[in-house]
């Protein structure tokens, strides 16, 4: 039986790569993000391989999230895997200078958006006694670095919420996994630096970061384990990174 997989933040980076990897193994896909054109073009490509439903959605809007889930066509309602991937970091300023608006946006997206999606889809999973919620956390949820402040805080929430979800779901056939990537080259840094491409490119200068495919393979691997096996969390870093402030080697590979 093919899995029905819903991926948030599928218009770029990890989400888009997850869509390709799940499609390659025959899943049916529901993809969402805010940028409708990007989604449509991805849906067009994916439709050569799998059934796909694309819908523009801003996960920060509670009503939109619940309406979206309620309005899913009858044959798309049984979601097997929810990949809570939509998220962002904004800014790298120290806490005394950081923008409060940026903090609010990160909290609204990374915490509240993830809550809304989970709360909207979990009752169906519980009713069917089947499902897998795969959250995209970050190493920033475990390890502090200068400027990580509110972003790290949101990902610490994702880590602890994932663990507590498991506690609520104990004994049920519903799995929860937190994937915690380190430095990965996607549009993440362009977004973090508010569109400053040069600043974003500098982050990946002379290092060999992770790429979106590395994380998509990890997500699909966690999903493919036998149903009684729950992968609680997976921390993934590139070899140029280790724990601690700054954490990245600027040595050329
Ligand atoms: N790259 C990295 O180094 C790491 C990233 N992460 C996490 O991985 C996840 C994916 O990021 P990544 O692929 O790297 O970055 P990208 O910027 O490439 O992708 C982020 C995705 O999230 C979507 N998104 C952002 N805000 C919203 C919103 N309000 N509603 C719906 N979708 C939204 C974006 O789509 P759109 O703009 O069209 O809405 C986009 O598809 C994030 O949660 C991030 O925190 C974790 C660790 C490392
Ligand atoms: O979540 C992103 C990874 S890092 O840039 O904070 O190390």
PDB file of C-alpha atoms and ligand atoms in Angstrom:
ATOM      1  CA  UNK A   1       0.000   0.000   0.000  1.00  0.00           C
ATOM      2  CA  UNK A   2       1.452   3.382  -0.919  1.00  0.00           C
ATOM      3  CA  UNK A   3       1.941   5.928   1.867  1.00  0.00           C
ATOM      4  CA  UNK A   4       0.177   9.281   1.854  1.00  0.00           C
ATOM      5  CA  UNK A   5       2.756  11.837   2.957  1.00  0.00           C
ATOM      6  CA  UNK A   6       2.074  15.493   3.785  1.00  0.00           C
ATOM      7  CA  UNK A   7       5.111  17.766   3.680  1.00  0.00           C
ATOM      8  CA  UNK A   8       5.065  21.380   4.885  1.00  0.00           C
ATOM      9  CA  UNK A   9       7.606  23.810   3.469  1.00  0.00           C
ATOM     10  CA  UNK A  10       7.940  21.788   0.272  1.00  0.00           C
ATOM     11  CA  UNK A  11       8.767  24.744  -1.990  1.00  0.00           C
ATOM     12  CA  UNK A  12      12.524  24.483  -1.363  1.00  0.00           C
ATOM     13  CA  UNK A  13      15.335  22.848   0.586  1.00  0.00           C
ATOM     14  CA  UNK A  14      14.646  19.796   2.748  1.00  0.00           C
ATOM     15  CA  UNK A  15      10.904  19.786   2.037  1.00  0.00           C
ATOM     16  CA  UNK A  16      11.336  19.725  -1.729  1.00  0.00           C
ATOM     17  CA  UNK A  17      14.016  17.026  -1.478  1.00  0.00           C
ATOM     18  CA  UNK A  18      11.758  14.936   0.802  1.00  0.00           C
ATOM     19  CA  UNK A  19       9.013  15.198  -1.822  1.00  0.00           C
ATOM     20  CA  UNK A  20      11.338  13.799  -4.509  1.00  0.00           C
ATOM     21  CA  UNK A  21      12.597  10.982  -2.264  1.00  0.00           C
ATOM     22  CA  UNK A  22       9.126   9.925  -1.093  1.00  0.00           C
ATOM     23  CA  UNK A  23       7.854  10.118  -4.708  1.00  0.00           C
ATOM     24  CA  UNK A  24      10.687   7.841  -5.837  1.00  0.00           C
ATOM     25  CA  UNK A  25       9.451   5.152  -3.482  1.00  0.00           C
ATOM     26  CA  UNK A  26       5.865   5.416  -4.698  1.00  0.00           C
ATOM     27  CA  UNK A  27       4.228   7.606  -2.036  1.00  0.00           C
ATOM     28  CA  UNK A  28       1.234   9.883  -2.699  1.00  0.00           C
ATOM     29  CA  UNK A  29       2.146  13.422  -1.765  1.00  0.00           C
ATOM     30  CA  UNK A  30       0.449  16.470  -0.333  1.00  0.00           C
ATOM     31  CA  UNK A  31       2.842  19.384  -0.577  1.00  0.00           C
ATOM     32  CA  UNK A  32       2.356  22.849   0.885  1.00  0.00           C
ATOM     33  CA  UNK A  33       4.179  26.131   1.439  1.00  0.00           C
ATOM     34  CA  UNK A  34       3.379  29.808   0.872  1.00  0.00           C
ATOM     35  CA  UNK A  35       4.897  30.228  -2.612  1.00  0.00           C
ATOM     36  CA  UNK A  36       2.177  28.783  -4.841  1.00  0.00           C
ATOM     37  CA  UNK A  37       4.114  29.041  -8.123  1.00  0.00           C
ATOM     38  CA  UNK A  38       7.047  27.060  -6.765  1.00  0.00           C
ATOM     39  CA  UNK A  39       4.672  24.418  -5.465  1.00  0.00           C
ATOM     40  CA  UNK A  40       2.839  24.123  -8.771  1.00  0.00           C
ATOM     41  CA  UNK A  41       6.072  23.696 -10.669  1.00  0.00           C
ATOM     42  CA  UNK A  42       7.222  21.018  -8.196  1.00  0.00           C
ATOM     43  CA  UNK A  43       3.827  19.288  -8.398  1.00  0.00           C
ATOM     44  CA  UNK A  44       4.119  19.259 -12.188  1.00  0.00           C
ATOM     45  CA  UNK A  45       7.519  17.501 -11.986  1.00  0.00           C
ATOM     46  CA  UNK A  46       6.363  15.039  -9.311  1.00  0.00           C
ATOM     47  CA  UNK A  47       3.203  14.135 -11.189  1.00  0.00           C
ATOM     48  CA  UNK A  48       5.350  12.175 -13.659  1.00  0.00           C
ATOM     49  CA  UNK A  49       6.162   9.776 -10.807  1.00  0.00           C
ATOM     50  CA  UNK A  50       3.338   9.935  -8.270  1.00  0.00           C
ATOM     51  CA  UNK A  51      -0.083  11.327  -7.302  1.00  0.00           C
ATOM     52  CA  UNK A  52       0.360  14.783  -5.875  1.00  0.00           C
ATOM     53  CA  UNK A  53      -1.827  17.469  -4.336  1.00  0.00           C
ATOM     54  CA  UNK A  54      -0.316  20.953  -3.958  1.00  0.00           C
ATOM     55  CA  UNK A  55      -1.819  23.726  -1.869  1.00  0.00           C
ATOM     56  CA  UNK A  56      -0.534  27.138  -0.810  1.00  0.00           C
ATOM     57  CA  UNK A  57      -0.593  27.290   2.970  1.00  0.00           C
ATOM     58  CA  UNK A  58       0.912  29.541   5.617  1.00  0.00           C
ATOM     59  CA  UNK A  59       1.308  27.338   8.690  1.00  0.00           C
ATOM     60  CA  UNK A  60       1.209  30.403  10.966  1.00  0.00           C
ATOM     61  CA  UNK A  61      -2.508  30.837  10.330  1.00  0.00           C
ATOM     62  CA  UNK A  62      -4.404  28.517  12.638  1.00  0.00           C
ATOM     63  CA  UNK A  63      -7.723  28.789  10.779  1.00  0.00           C
ATOM     64  CA  UNK A  64      -6.123  28.212   7.382  1.00  0.00           C
ATOM     65  CA  UNK A  65      -4.380  25.096   8.676  1.00  0.00           C
ATOM     66  CA  UNK A  66      -7.566  23.581  10.095  1.00  0.00           C
ATOM     67  CA  UNK A  67      -9.593  24.533   6.988  1.00  0.00           C
ATOM     68  CA  UNK A  68      -6.949  23.034   4.738  1.00  0.00           C
ATOM     69  CA  UNK A  69      -7.085  19.740   6.623  1.00  0.00           C
ATOM     70  CA  UNK A  70     -10.918  19.710   6.773  1.00  0.00           C
ATOM     71  CA  UNK A  71     -11.164  20.449   3.048  1.00  0.00           C
ATOM     72  CA  UNK A  72      -8.812  17.709   1.911  1.00  0.00           C
ATOM     73  CA  UNK A  73     -10.536  15.555  -0.719  1.00  0.00           C
ATOM     74  CA  UNK A  74     -12.020  12.378   0.777  1.00  0.00           C
ATOM     75  CA  UNK A  75      -9.365  10.100  -0.739  1.00  0.00           C
ATOM     76  CA  UNK A  76      -6.503  12.273   0.586  1.00  0.00           C
ATOM     77  CA  UNK A  77      -7.589  12.390   4.230  1.00  0.00           C
ATOM     78  CA  UNK A  78      -5.734   9.400   5.564  1.00  0.00           C
ATOM     79  CA  UNK A  79      -2.311  10.890   6.107  1.00  0.00           C
ATOM     80  CA  UNK A  80       0.292   8.256   7.008  1.00  0.00           C
ATOM     81  CA  UNK A  81       3.283  10.567   7.394  1.00  0.00           C
ATOM     82  CA  UNK A  82       3.347  14.245   8.341  1.00  0.00           C
ATOM     83  CA  UNK A  83       6.694  15.938   7.753  1.00  0.00           C
ATOM     84  CA  UNK A  84       6.621  19.144   9.826  1.00  0.00           C
ATOM     85  CA  UNK A  85       9.409  20.845   7.937  1.00  0.00           C
ATOM     86  CA  UNK A  86       8.223  24.449   7.355  1.00  0.00           C
ATOM     87  CA  UNK A  87      10.453  26.726   9.362  1.00  0.00           C
ATOM     88  CA  UNK A  88      13.079  29.413   9.330  1.00  0.00           C
ATOM     89  CA  UNK A  89      15.765  31.317  11.164  1.00  0.00           C
ATOM     90  CA  UNK A  90      15.769  35.103  10.965  1.00  0.00           C
ATOM     91  CA  UNK A  91      18.844  37.110  11.926  1.00  0.00           C
ATOM     92  CA  UNK A  92      22.024  36.256  13.775  1.00  0.00           C
ATOM     93  CA  UNK A  93      22.216  39.302  16.037  1.00  0.00           C
ATOM     94  CA  UNK A  94      22.891  38.917  19.751  1.00  0.00           C
ATOM     95  CA  UNK A  95      19.799  38.900  21.949  1.00  0.00           C
ATOM     96  CA  UNK A  96      20.189  42.537  23.049  1.00  0.00           C
ATOM     97  CA  UNK A  97      20.047  43.703  19.413  1.00  0.00           C
ATOM     98  CA  UNK A  98      17.878  41.080  17.722  1.00  0.00           C
ATOM     99  CA  UNK A  99      14.581  42.050  16.097  1.00  0.00           C
ATOM    100  CA  UNK A 100      11.540  41.148  18.177  1.00  0.00           C
ATOM    101  CA  UNK A 101       9.518  40.866  14.967  1.00  0.00           C
ATOM    102  CA  UNK A 102      11.973  38.216  13.756  1.00  0.00           C
ATOM    103  CA  UNK A 103      11.606  36.368  17.056  1.00  0.00           C
ATOM    104  CA  UNK A 104       7.810  36.468  16.718  1.00  0.00           C
ATOM    105  CA  UNK A 105       7.953  35.123  13.154  1.00  0.00           C
ATOM    106  CA  UNK A 106      10.207  32.234  14.190  1.00  0.00           C
ATOM    107  CA  UNK A 107       7.956  31.383  17.132  1.00  0.00           C
ATOM    108  CA  UNK A 108       4.805  31.628  14.978  1.00  0.00           C
ATOM    109  CA  UNK A 109       6.258  29.394  12.253  1.00  0.00           C
ATOM    110  CA  UNK A 110       8.588  26.922  13.971  1.00  0.00           C
ATOM    111  CA  UNK A 111       6.511  26.403  17.117  1.00  0.00           C
ATOM    112  CA  UNK A 112       2.911  27.444  16.537  1.00  0.00           C
ATOM    113  CA  UNK A 113       2.746  26.326  12.887  1.00  0.00           C
ATOM    114  CA  UNK A 114       4.114  22.922  13.852  1.00  0.00           C
ATOM    115  CA  UNK A 115       1.587  22.739  16.695  1.00  0.00           C
ATOM    116  CA  UNK A 116      -1.336  23.576  14.382  1.00  0.00           C
ATOM    117  CA  UNK A 117      -0.382  20.991  11.759  1.00  0.00           C
ATOM    118  CA  UNK A 118       0.151  18.324  14.409  1.00  0.00           C
ATOM    119  CA  UNK A 119      -3.062  19.084  16.274  1.00  0.00           C
ATOM    120  CA  UNK A 120      -5.085  19.149  13.035  1.00  0.00           C
ATOM    121  CA  UNK A 121      -3.814  15.772  11.782  1.00  0.00           C
ATOM    122  CA  UNK A 122      -3.206  13.784  14.949  1.00  0.00           C
ATOM    123  CA  UNK A 123      -6.869  12.921  15.750  1.00  0.00           C
ATOM    124  CA  UNK A 124      -7.175  11.128  12.392  1.00  0.00           C
ATOM    125  CA  UNK A 125      -3.977   9.203  13.065  1.00  0.00           C
ATOM    126  CA  UNK A 126      -5.220   8.213  16.522  1.00  0.00           C
ATOM    127  CA  UNK A 127      -8.576   7.112  15.080  1.00  0.00           C
ATOM    128  CA  UNK A 128      -6.833   4.932  12.479  1.00  0.00           C
ATOM    129  CA  UNK A 129      -4.130   3.891  14.986  1.00  0.00           C
ATOM    130  CA  UNK A 130      -1.569   4.552  12.306  1.00  0.00           C
ATOM    131  CA  UNK A 131       0.780   7.391  11.488  1.00  0.00           C
ATOM    132  CA  UNK A 132       4.196   8.965  11.726  1.00  0.00           C
ATOM    133  CA  UNK A 133       5.005  12.571  12.584  1.00  0.00           C
ATOM    134  CA  UNK A 134       8.477  13.569  11.473  1.00  0.00           C
ATOM    135  CA  UNK A 135       9.538  16.936  12.837  1.00  0.00           C
ATOM    136  CA  UNK A 136      12.477  18.865  11.460  1.00  0.00           C
ATOM    137  CA  UNK A 137      14.275  20.221  14.492  1.00  0.00           C
ATOM    138  CA  UNK A 138      17.890  21.362  14.447  1.00  0.00           C
ATOM    139  CA  UNK A 139      21.155  20.929  16.276  1.00  0.00           C
ATOM    140  CA  UNK A 140      20.428  24.521  17.358  1.00  0.00           C
ATOM    141  CA  UNK A 141      17.830  23.028  19.703  1.00  0.00           C
ATOM    142  CA  UNK A 142      20.571  21.231  21.650  1.00  0.00           C
ATOM    143  CA  UNK A 143      23.670  23.397  21.277  1.00  0.00           C
ATOM    144  CA  UNK A 144      23.877  27.147  21.799  1.00  0.00           C
ATOM    145  CA  UNK A 145      25.801  29.428  19.463  1.00  0.00           C
ATOM    146  CA  UNK A 146      26.108  33.219  19.353  1.00  0.00           C
ATOM    147  CA  UNK A 147      23.061  34.664  17.593  1.00  0.00           C
ATOM    148  CA  UNK A 148      21.154  31.387  17.804  1.00  0.00           C
ATOM    149  CA  UNK A 149      18.966  32.772  20.619  1.00  0.00           C
ATOM    150  CA  UNK A 150      15.255  32.546  19.682  1.00  0.00           C
ATOM    151  CA  UNK A 151      15.856  30.193  16.738  1.00  0.00           C
ATOM    152  CA  UNK A 152      17.610  27.709  19.040  1.00  0.00           C
ATOM    153  CA  UNK A 153      14.758  28.174  21.511  1.00  0.00           C
ATOM    154  CA  UNK A 154      12.165  27.233  18.901  1.00  0.00           C
ATOM    155  CA  UNK A 155      14.079  24.097  17.949  1.00  0.00           C
ATOM    156  CA  UNK A 156      14.487  23.114  21.614  1.00  0.00           C
ATOM    157  CA  UNK A 157      10.692  23.304  21.750  1.00  0.00           C
ATOM    158  CA  UNK A 158      10.456  20.983  18.720  1.00  0.00           C
ATOM    159  CA  UNK A 159      12.768  18.504  20.452  1.00  0.00           C
ATOM    160  CA  UNK A 160      10.859  18.444  23.732  1.00  0.00           C
ATOM    161  CA  UNK A 161       7.427  18.553  22.072  1.00  0.00           C
ATOM    162  CA  UNK A 162       8.428  15.524  19.984  1.00  0.00           C
ATOM    163  CA  UNK A 163       9.387  13.612  23.136  1.00  0.00           C
ATOM    164  CA  UNK A 164       6.169  14.587  24.889  1.00  0.00           C
ATOM    165  CA  UNK A 165       4.082  13.600  21.880  1.00  0.00           C
ATOM    166  CA  UNK A 166       5.616  10.151  22.162  1.00  0.00           C
ATOM    167  CA  UNK A 167       4.624  10.053  25.806  1.00  0.00           C
ATOM    168  CA  UNK A 168       1.008  10.848  24.872  1.00  0.00           C
ATOM    169  CA  UNK A 169       1.039   8.222  22.120  1.00  0.00           C
ATOM    170  CA  UNK A 170       2.620   5.402  24.082  1.00  0.00           C
ATOM    171  CA  UNK A 171       1.185   2.023  23.096  1.00  0.00           C
ATOM    172  CA  UNK A 172      -0.347   3.386  19.902  1.00  0.00           C
ATOM    173  CA  UNK A 173       0.884   2.589  16.437  1.00  0.00           C
ATOM    174  CA  UNK A 174       1.899   6.195  15.853  1.00  0.00           C
ATOM    175  CA  UNK A 175       5.507   7.226  15.647  1.00  0.00           C
ATOM    176  CA  UNK A 176       7.222  10.540  16.310  1.00  0.00           C
ATOM    177  CA  UNK A 177      10.707  11.405  15.110  1.00  0.00           C
ATOM    178  CA  UNK A 178      12.766  14.564  15.487  1.00  0.00           C
ATOM    179  CA  UNK A 179      15.423  14.998  12.795  1.00  0.00           C
ATOM    180  CA  UNK A 180      18.102  17.457  13.934  1.00  0.00           C
ATOM    181  CA  UNK A 181      20.266  18.670  11.055  1.00  0.00           C
ATOM    182  CA  UNK A 182      23.359  20.827  11.330  1.00  0.00           C
ATOM    183  CA  UNK A 183      24.735  23.173   8.702  1.00  0.00           C
ATOM    184  CA  UNK A 184      22.978  22.492   5.399  1.00  0.00           C
ATOM    185  CA  UNK A 185      23.058  24.517   2.208  1.00  0.00           C
ATOM    186  CA  UNK A 186      19.491  25.368   1.216  1.00  0.00           C
ATOM    187  CA  UNK A 187      17.709  28.722   1.053  1.00  0.00           C
ATOM    188  CA  UNK A 188      17.967  28.765   4.857  1.00  0.00           C
ATOM    189  CA  UNK A 189      20.778  31.364   5.042  1.00  0.00           C
ATOM    190  CA  UNK A 190      19.250  33.609   2.353  1.00  0.00           C
ATOM    191  CA  UNK A 191      16.134  33.719   4.526  1.00  0.00           C
ATOM    192  CA  UNK A 192      18.150  34.139   7.739  1.00  0.00           C
ATOM    193  CA  UNK A 193      19.955  37.164   6.263  1.00  0.00           C
ATOM    194  CA  UNK A 194      16.764  38.671   4.842  1.00  0.00           C
ATOM    195  CA  UNK A 195      17.701  38.107   1.201  1.00  0.00           C
ATOM    196  CA  UNK A 196      21.389  39.120   1.416  1.00  0.00           C
ATOM    197  CA  UNK A 197      22.757  36.521  -1.022  1.00  0.00           C
ATOM    198  CA  UNK A 198      26.420  37.380  -0.499  1.00  0.00           C
ATOM    199  CA  UNK A 199      26.152  36.985   3.268  1.00  0.00           C
ATOM    200  CA  UNK A 200      24.307  33.719   2.768  1.00  0.00           C
ATOM    201  CA  UNK A 201      26.915  32.346   0.368  1.00  0.00           C
ATOM    202  CA  UNK A 202      29.695  33.220   2.832  1.00  0.00           C
ATOM    203  CA  UNK A 203      28.214  30.755   5.320  1.00  0.00           C
ATOM    204  CA  UNK A 204      29.117  27.864   3.001  1.00  0.00           C
ATOM    205  CA  UNK A 205      32.474  29.231   1.785  1.00  0.00           C
ATOM    206  CA  UNK A 206      35.325  26.740   2.126  1.00  0.00           C
ATOM    207  CA  UNK A 207      33.224  24.155   3.933  1.00  0.00           C
ATOM    208  CA  UNK A 208      31.384  21.077   2.750  1.00  0.00           C
ATOM    209  CA  UNK A 209      27.922  21.388   4.298  1.00  0.00           C
ATOM    210  CA  UNK A 210      25.046  18.963   4.220  1.00  0.00           C
ATOM    211  CA  UNK A 211      22.683  19.202   1.268  1.00  0.00           C
ATOM    212  CA  UNK A 212      18.926  18.800   1.177  1.00  0.00           C
ATOM    213  CA  UNK A 213      19.205  15.269  -0.217  1.00  0.00           C
ATOM    214  CA  UNK A 214      21.231  14.173   2.841  1.00  0.00           C
ATOM    215  CA  UNK A 215      18.355  15.114   5.120  1.00  0.00           C
ATOM    216  CA  UNK A 216      15.656  13.743   2.795  1.00  0.00           C
ATOM    217  CA  UNK A 217      17.402  10.350   2.807  1.00  0.00           C
ATOM    218  CA  UNK A 218      17.425  10.435   6.622  1.00  0.00           C
ATOM    219  CA  UNK A 219      13.720  11.320   6.792  1.00  0.00           C
ATOM    220  CA  UNK A 220      12.743   8.545   4.377  1.00  0.00           C
ATOM    221  CA  UNK A 221      14.972   6.045   6.232  1.00  0.00           C
ATOM    222  CA  UNK A 222      13.227   6.840   9.539  1.00  0.00           C
ATOM    223  CA  UNK A 223       9.866   6.413   7.831  1.00  0.00           C
ATOM    224  CA  UNK A 224      10.846   3.055   6.309  1.00  0.00           C
ATOM    225  CA  UNK A 225      11.640   1.308   9.593  1.00  0.00           C
ATOM    226  CA  UNK A 226       9.297  -1.480  10.697  1.00  0.00           C
ATOM    227  CA  UNK A 227       6.115  -0.086  12.260  1.00  0.00           C
ATOM    228  CA  UNK A 228       7.089  -1.090  15.813  1.00  0.00           C
ATOM    229  CA  UNK A 229      10.401   0.785  15.561  1.00  0.00           C
ATOM    230  CA  UNK A 230      10.339   4.448  16.587  1.00  0.00           C
ATOM    231  CA  UNK A 231      13.411   6.468  15.684  1.00  0.00           C
ATOM    232  CA  UNK A 232      13.201   9.095  18.437  1.00  0.00           C
ATOM    233  CA  UNK A 233      15.751  11.496  17.051  1.00  0.00           C
ATOM    234  CA  UNK A 234      18.614  11.703  14.625  1.00  0.00           C
ATOM    235  CA  UNK A 235      21.311  14.362  14.854  1.00  0.00           C
ATOM    236  CA  UNK A 236      23.107  14.902  11.544  1.00  0.00           C
ATOM    237  CA  UNK A 237      26.115  17.168  11.022  1.00  0.00           C
ATOM    238  CA  UNK A 238      28.529  17.595   8.139  1.00  0.00           C
ATOM    239  CA  UNK A 239      32.095  16.536   8.929  1.00  0.00           C
ATOM    240  CA  UNK A 240      33.155  20.205   8.924  1.00  0.00           C
ATOM    241  CA  UNK A 241      30.990  20.852  11.978  1.00  0.00           C
ATOM    242  CA  UNK A 242      31.148  19.805  15.623  1.00  0.00           C
ATOM    243  CA  UNK A 243      29.629  20.966  18.888  1.00  0.00           C
ATOM    244  CA  UNK A 244      30.403  24.317  20.398  1.00  0.00           C
ATOM    245  CA  UNK A 245      30.275  27.998  19.506  1.00  0.00           C
ATOM    246  CA  UNK A 246      30.767  28.741  15.819  1.00  0.00           C
ATOM    247  CA  UNK A 247      31.022  25.011  15.393  1.00  0.00           C
ATOM    248  CA  UNK A 248      32.156  25.163  11.779  1.00  0.00           C
ATOM    249  CA  UNK A 249      35.657  24.585  10.458  1.00  0.00           C
ATOM    250  CA  UNK A 250      36.542  27.197   7.845  1.00  0.00           C
ATOM    251  CA  UNK A 251      39.357  24.952   6.561  1.00  0.00           C
ATOM    252  CA  UNK A 252      39.049  24.096   2.890  1.00  0.00           C
ATOM    253  CA  UNK A 253      38.129  20.430   2.404  1.00  0.00           C
TER     254      UNK A 253
HETATM  255  N1  LIG B   1      19.444  24.484   6.333  1.00  0.00           N
HETATM  256  C1  LIG B   1      19.848  24.288   7.556  1.00  0.00           C
HETATM  257  O1  LIG B   1      21.033  24.536   7.879  1.00  0.00           O
HETATM  258  C2  LIG B   1      18.929  23.711   8.564  1.00  0.00           C
HETATM  259  C3  LIG B   1      17.559  23.852   8.492  1.00  0.00           C
HETATM  260  N2  LIG B   1      16.772  23.327   9.478  1.00  0.00           N
HETATM  261  C4  LIG B   1      15.320  23.414   9.436  1.00  0.00           C
HETATM  262  O2  LIG B   1      14.873  22.710   8.293  1.00  0.00           O
HETATM  263  C5  LIG B   1      13.602  23.207   7.886  1.00  0.00           C
HETATM  264  C6  LIG B   1      13.641  23.465   6.404  1.00  0.00           C
HETATM  265  O3  LIG B   1      14.601  24.463   6.124  1.00  0.00           O
HETATM  266  P1  LIG B   1      15.506  24.486   4.810  1.00  0.00           P
HETATM  267  O4  LIG B   1      15.016  23.521   3.824  1.00  0.00           O
HETATM  268  O5  LIG B   1      16.906  24.431   5.237  1.00  0.00           O
HETATM  269  O6  LIG B   1      15.252  26.006   4.353  1.00  0.00           O
HETATM  270  P2  LIG B   1      14.481  26.610   3.094  1.00  0.00           P
HETATM  271  O7  LIG B   1      14.419  28.076   3.351  1.00  0.00           O
HETATM  272  O8  LIG B   1      15.100  26.140   1.836  1.00  0.00           O
HETATM  273  O9  LIG B   1      13.024  25.974   3.215  1.00  0.00           O
HETATM  274  C7  LIG B   1      12.096  26.393   4.171  1.00  0.00           C
HETATM  275  C8  LIG B   1      10.703  25.991   3.726  1.00  0.00           C
HETATM  276  O10 LIG B   1       9.774  26.389   4.732  1.00  0.00           O
HETATM  277  C9  LIG B   1       8.691  27.065   4.099  1.00  0.00           C
HETATM  278  N3  LIG B   1       8.071  28.013   5.010  1.00  0.00           N
HETATM  279  C10 LIG B   1       8.634  29.021   5.702  1.00  0.00           C
HETATM  280  N4  LIG B   1       7.709  29.696   6.400  1.00  0.00           N
HETATM  281  C11 LIG B   1       6.517  29.099   6.133  1.00  0.00           C
HETATM  282  C12 LIG B   1       5.180  29.328   6.541  1.00  0.00           C
HETATM  283  N5  LIG B   1       4.866  30.337   7.368  1.00  0.00           N
HETATM  284  N6  LIG B   1       4.203  28.506   6.079  1.00  0.00           N
HETATM  285  C13 LIG B   1       4.505  27.494   5.253  1.00  0.00           C
HETATM  286  N7  LIG B   1       5.749  27.219   4.820  1.00  0.00           N
HETATM  287  C14 LIG B   1       6.735  28.022   5.256  1.00  0.00           C
HETATM  288  C15 LIG B   1       9.328  27.751   2.881  1.00  0.00           C
HETATM  289  O11 LIG B   1       8.357  27.952   1.855  1.00  0.00           O
HETATM  290  P3  LIG B   1       7.635  29.317   1.498  1.00  0.00           P
HETATM  291  O12 LIG B   1       8.630  30.428   1.693  1.00  0.00           O
HETATM  292  O13 LIG B   1       7.215  29.119   0.071  1.00  0.00           O
HETATM  293  O14 LIG B   1       6.483  29.386   2.437  1.00  0.00           O
HETATM  294  C16 LIG B   1      10.304  26.671   2.430  1.00  0.00           C
HETATM  295  O15 LIG B   1       9.645  25.744   1.602  1.00  0.00           O
HETATM  296  C17 LIG B   1      13.340  24.432   8.753  1.00  0.00           C
HETATM  297  O16 LIG B   1      12.471  24.050   9.793  1.00  0.00           O
HETATM  298  C18 LIG B   1      14.717  24.785   9.301  1.00  0.00           C
HETATM  299  O17 LIG B   1      14.639  25.446  10.529  1.00  0.00           O
HETATM  300  C19 LIG B   1      17.294  22.627  10.521  1.00  0.00           C
HETATM  301  C20 LIG B   1      18.631  22.466  10.629  1.00  0.00           C
HETATM  302  C21 LIG B   1      19.552  22.954   9.640  1.00  0.00           C
HETATM  303  O1  LIG B   2      19.240  24.907  12.031  1.00  0.00           O
HETATM  304  C1  LIG B   2      20.240  25.199  11.410  1.00  0.00           C
HETATM  305  C2  LIG B   2      21.528  24.644  11.722  1.00  0.00           C
HETATM  306  S1  LIG B   2      22.521  25.837  12.307  1.00  0.00           S
HETATM  307  O2  LIG B   2      22.792  26.824  11.203  1.00  0.00           O
HETATM  308  O3  LIG B   2      21.807  26.529  13.404  1.00  0.00           O
HETATM  309  O4  LIG B   2      23.779  25.171  12.741  1.00  0.00           O
END
